[in-house]
GROMACS .gro file of C-alpha atoms in nm:
model
  216
    1MET     CA    1  -1.963  -3.809  -7.202
    2ARG     CA    2  -1.586  -3.794  -7.262
    3THR     CA    3  -1.394  -4.098  -7.376
    4ASP     CA    4  -1.103  -4.227  -7.167
    5GLU     CA    5  -0.860  -4.066  -7.411
    6GLU     CA    6  -1.037  -3.730  -7.386
    7GLN     CA    7  -1.031  -3.748  -7.005
    8VAL     CA    8  -0.658  -3.821  -7.008
    9GLN     CA    9  -0.597  -3.530  -7.245
   10ALA     CA   10  -0.807  -3.296  -7.027
   11LEU     CA   11  -0.619  -3.402  -6.715
   12SER     CA   12  -0.289  -3.355  -6.894
   13GLN     CA   13  -0.389  -3.006  -7.002
   14TRP     CA   14  -0.504  -2.914  -6.648
   15TRP     CA   15  -0.175  -3.038  -6.507
   16LYS     CA   16   0.021  -2.825  -6.753
   17GLU     CA   17  -0.177  -2.520  -6.647
   18ASN     CA   18  -0.193  -2.582  -6.271
   19GLY     CA   19   0.070  -2.839  -6.178
   20LYS     CA   20   0.349  -2.596  -6.093
   21SER     CA   21   0.129  -2.379  -5.872
   22LEU     CA   22  -0.008  -2.688  -5.698
   23ILE     CA   23   0.341  -2.820  -5.626
   24LEU     CA   24   0.449  -2.475  -5.506
   25GLY     CA   25   0.145  -2.448  -5.278
   26VAL     CA   26   0.203  -2.790  -5.126
   27GLY     CA   27   0.572  -2.711  -5.086
   28LEU     CA   28   0.498  -2.387  -4.906
   29ALA     CA   29   0.250  -2.561  -4.677
   30VAL     CA   30   0.503  -2.832  -4.590
   31ALA     CA   31   0.773  -2.569  -4.534
   32ALA     CA   32   0.541  -2.375  -4.303
   33VAL     CA   33   0.465  -2.686  -4.096
   34VAL     CA   34   0.831  -2.785  -4.080
   35GLY     CA   35   0.930  -2.427  -3.996
   36TRP     CA   36   0.673  -2.403  -3.717
   37LYS     CA   37   0.786  -2.737  -3.574
   38GLY     CA   38   1.148  -2.624  -3.592
   39TRP     CA   39   1.062  -2.297  -3.418
   40GLN     CA   40   0.882  -2.485  -3.141
   41ASP     CA   41   1.180  -2.718  -3.099
   42ARG     CA   42   1.419  -2.422  -3.078
   43GLN     CA   43   1.197  -2.253  -2.821
   44ALA     CA   44   1.190  -2.569  -2.610
   45VAL     CA   45   1.569  -2.604  -2.624
   46GLU     CA   46   1.614  -2.235  -2.544
   47ALA     CA   47   1.382  -2.259  -2.243
   48GLU     CA   48   1.561  -2.569  -2.115
   49ASN     CA   49   1.905  -2.409  -2.148
   50ALA     CA   50   1.782  -2.091  -1.979
   51SER     CA   51   1.630  -2.297  -1.698
   52ILE     CA   52   1.963  -2.470  -1.632
   53LEU     CA   53   2.150  -2.139  -1.630
   54TYR     CA   54   1.894  -1.985  -1.396
   55GLN     CA   55   1.916  -2.279  -1.155
   56ASN     CA   56   2.295  -2.248  -1.152
   57MET     CA   57   2.262  -1.875  -1.086
   58VAL     CA   58   2.025  -1.932  -0.794
   59GLU     CA   59   2.261  -2.190  -0.643
   60ALA     CA   60   2.548  -1.942  -0.672
   61VAL     CA   61   2.339  -1.670  -0.508
   62VAL     CA   62   2.243  -1.900  -0.220
   63SER     CA   63   2.609  -1.990  -0.168
   64GLY     CA   64   2.714  -1.627  -0.196
   65ILE     CA   65   2.472  -1.484   0.061
   66GLY     CA   66   2.470  -1.776   0.302
   67PRO     CA   67   2.617  -1.780   0.656
   68GLN     CA   68   2.962  -1.783   0.498
   69SER     CA   69   2.920  -1.521   0.227
   70ASP     CA   70   3.128  -1.581  -0.083
   71ASP     CA   71   3.199  -1.290  -0.317
   72ALA     CA   72   3.326  -1.530  -0.583
   73GLN     CA   73   2.988  -1.707  -0.588
   74LEU     CA   74   2.808  -1.374  -0.619
   75ALA     CA   75   3.037  -1.282  -0.907
   76THR     CA   76   2.950  -1.614  -1.071
   77ALA     CA   77   2.581  -1.543  -1.020
   78LYS     CA   78   2.621  -1.200  -1.179
   79HIS     CA   79   2.800  -1.352  -1.477
   80LEU     CA   80   2.527  -1.614  -1.525
   81ALA     CA   81   2.259  -1.346  -1.501
   82SER     CA   82   2.438  -1.145  -1.770
   83GLN     CA   83   2.455  -1.456  -1.987
   84LEU     CA   84   2.084  -1.515  -1.942
   85LYS     CA   85   2.003  -1.156  -2.036
   86GLY     CA   86   2.236  -1.168  -2.334
   87ASP     CA   87   2.159  -1.510  -2.481
   88TYR     CA   88   1.805  -1.576  -2.359
   89GLU     CA   89   1.654  -1.230  -2.315
   90SER     CA   90   1.313  -1.339  -2.445
   91THR     CA   91   1.268  -1.597  -2.169
   92ALA     CA   92   1.110  -1.541  -1.829
   93TYR     CA   93   1.429  -1.678  -1.670
   94ALA     CA   94   1.624  -1.374  -1.793
   95LYS     CA   95   1.372  -1.141  -1.628
   96PHE     CA   96   1.378  -1.340  -1.304
   97ALA     CA   97   1.758  -1.327  -1.307
   98ALA     CA   98   1.748  -0.948  -1.341
   99LEU     CA   99   1.503  -0.923  -1.050
  100VAL     CA  100   1.733  -1.135  -0.834
  101GLN     CA  101   2.034  -0.922  -0.926
  102ALA     CA  102   1.834  -0.609  -0.846
  103ARG     CA  103   1.761  -0.744  -0.499
  104ILE     CA  104   2.128  -0.827  -0.441
  105ALA     CA  105   2.222  -0.474  -0.551
  106VAL     CA  106   1.967  -0.325  -0.309
  107ASP     CA  107   2.111  -0.528  -0.022
  108ALA     CA  108   2.453  -0.389  -0.113
  109LYS     CA  109   2.301  -0.038  -0.130
  110GLU     CA  110   2.396  -0.018  -0.498
  111TYR     CA  111   2.070   0.153  -0.591
  112ASP     CA  112   2.170   0.271  -0.937
  113GLN     CA  113   2.266  -0.083  -1.033
  114ALA     CA  114   1.938  -0.212  -0.893
  115LEU     CA  115   1.745   0.046  -1.097
  116ALA     CA  116   1.935  -0.059  -1.410
  117GLU     CA  117   1.833  -0.422  -1.355
  118LEU     CA  118   1.469  -0.327  -1.302
  119ASP     CA  119   1.471  -0.103  -1.608
  120TRP     CA  120   1.607  -0.396  -1.810
  121VAL     CA  121   1.308  -0.604  -1.702
  122LEU     CA  122   1.063  -0.327  -1.786
  123THR     CA  123   1.207  -0.272  -2.135
  124HIS     CA  124   1.221  -0.639  -2.240
  125LYS     CA  125   0.856  -0.734  -2.278
  126PRO     CA  126   0.780  -0.860  -1.926
  127THR     CA  127   0.456  -1.037  -1.845
  128PRO     CA  128   0.190  -0.808  -1.691
  129GLU     CA  129   0.259  -0.956  -1.346
  130MET     CA  130   0.634  -0.915  -1.381
  131GLN     CA  131   0.587  -0.557  -1.499
  132VAL     CA  132   0.393  -0.474  -1.183
  133VAL     CA  133   0.650  -0.640  -0.956
  134ALA     CA  134   0.940  -0.461  -1.124
  135SER     CA  135   0.753  -0.129  -1.116
  136ILE     CA  136   0.673  -0.159  -0.745
  137ARG     CA  137   1.036  -0.231  -0.665
  138LYS     CA  138   1.153   0.053  -0.886
  139ALA     CA  139   0.910   0.293  -0.718
  140ARG     CA  140   1.048   0.198  -0.376
  141LEU     CA  141   1.402   0.259  -0.496
  142LEU     CA  142   1.309   0.595  -0.645
  143ALA     CA  143   1.154   0.693  -0.313
  144GLU     CA  144   1.471   0.581  -0.135
  145LYS     CA  145   1.668   0.813  -0.364
  146GLY     CA  146   1.431   1.102  -0.287
  147SER     CA  147   1.228   1.088  -0.609
  148ALA     CA  148   0.881   1.035  -0.461
  149ASP     CA  149   0.708   1.225  -0.742
  150GLU     CA  150   0.871   1.007  -1.006
  151ALA     CA  151   0.774   0.698  -0.808
  152LEU     CA  152   0.412   0.812  -0.787
  153SER     CA  153   0.409   0.885  -1.159
  154LEU     CA  154   0.535   0.534  -1.230
  155LEU     CA  155   0.264   0.378  -1.014
  156ALA     CA  156  -0.011   0.600  -1.154
  157GLY     CA  157   0.004   0.444  -1.499
  158LEU     CA  158   0.028   0.087  -1.375
  159LYS     CA  159  -0.238  -0.177  -1.439
  160ALA     CA  160  -0.196  -0.338  -1.100
  161GLY     CA  161  -0.443  -0.626  -1.128
  162ALA     CA  162  -0.393  -0.869  -0.840
  163PHE     CA  163  -0.126  -0.637  -0.696
  164LEU     CA  164  -0.364  -0.344  -0.650
  165ALA     CA  165  -0.348  -0.356  -0.270
  166SER     CA  166   0.033  -0.344  -0.272
  167VAL     CA  167   0.039  -0.061  -0.525
  168GLU     CA  168  -0.214   0.151  -0.335
  169GLU     CA  169  -0.039   0.093  -0.003
  170LEU     CA  170   0.290   0.205  -0.156
  171LYS     CA  171   0.116   0.511  -0.300
  172GLY     CA  172  -0.008   0.588   0.049
  173ASP     CA  173   0.343   0.561   0.191
  174LEU     CA  174   0.479   0.797  -0.075
  175LEU     CA  175   0.199   1.049  -0.032
  176LEU     CA  176   0.238   1.042   0.345
  177ALA     CA  177   0.611   1.105   0.308
  178LYS     CA  178   0.521   1.412   0.100
  179GLY     CA  179   0.291   1.532   0.379
  180ASP     CA  180  -0.036   1.472   0.192
  181LYS     CA  181  -0.224   1.289   0.467
  182GLU     CA  182  -0.565   1.308   0.300
  183ALA     CA  183  -0.443   1.151  -0.024
  184ALA     CA  184  -0.242   0.897   0.175
  185ARG     CA  185  -0.550   0.789   0.371
  186SER     CA  186  -0.747   0.755   0.046
  187ALA     CA  187  -0.476   0.532  -0.101
  188TYR     CA  188  -0.461   0.321   0.215
  189GLN     CA  189  -0.838   0.279   0.208
  190LYS     CA  190  -0.822   0.166  -0.154
  191ALA     CA  191  -0.555  -0.083  -0.054
  192GLN     CA  192  -0.773  -0.208   0.229
  193SER     CA  193  -1.070  -0.251  -0.007
  194ALA     CA  194  -0.853  -0.432  -0.261
  195THR     CA  195  -0.734  -0.671   0.008
  196GLY     CA  196  -1.092  -0.794   0.044
  197GLN     CA  197  -1.246  -1.028   0.294
  198GLY     CA  198  -1.015  -1.296   0.420
  199GLY     CA  199  -0.710  -1.087   0.337
  200SER     CA  200  -0.473  -0.969   0.604
  201ARG     CA  201  -0.249  -0.663   0.595
  202PRO     CA  202  -0.190  -0.578   0.963
  203LEU     CA  203   0.064  -0.307   0.884
  204LEU     CA  204  -0.188  -0.133   0.660
  205THR     CA  205  -0.439  -0.127   0.945
  206ILE     CA  206  -0.175   0.024   1.173
  207LYS     CA  207  -0.101   0.295   0.916
  208LEU     CA  208  -0.470   0.389   0.890
  209ASP     CA  209  -0.511   0.389   1.268
  210ASP     CA  210  -0.201   0.603   1.307
  211LEU     CA  211  -0.336   0.856   1.059
  212ALA     CA  212  -0.666   0.871   1.247
  213VAL     CA  213  -0.484   0.939   1.576
  214LYS     CA  214  -0.273   1.215   1.423
  215GLU     CA  215  -0.581   1.391   1.291
  216GLN     CA  216  -0.758   1.399   1.629
   0.00000   0.00000   0.00000
């Protein structure tokens, strides 16, 4: 059994050999914790700032498209949306802002601008749900511009999830516009099945009934 002096000497020797690496390891662990906490704090501040900007943008949009339309308010909304996309592009608020601006552009029949907004959403890591929404809206715009094949190609590679009924119904519309009634009916039927019990898509039922009448 070691004497007290021998134990002290052994501890001193161990510290000489391992002390620096121990201090470095502890320091790195502390730095990692502090860094993670700092990152979380920055994310929270970023989300809060983006939320405020988005709310201001929505208020400007509401004022701009109200009973007394105000172009200045719409210009303000566009500026705020650009700020969101520039300074807070990783947030959901930036994507929502682009979707709102796309809708405003559609209402103004500025389809190229609307497509640009939707493409921005699709190229900036949207959530799966947001990707489907943006893709559906882009497909409709492409069809409006006479690019039904491109629209169908966009929808074909889409993981629709909860939006399957909407995607299949839109496919049916595009296929019907191309004159492919059989494929259109198949898409409508898939949409009807995806709607499920308790769901209601009256217009889809009308489309299927209309196809049946035309084929008689």
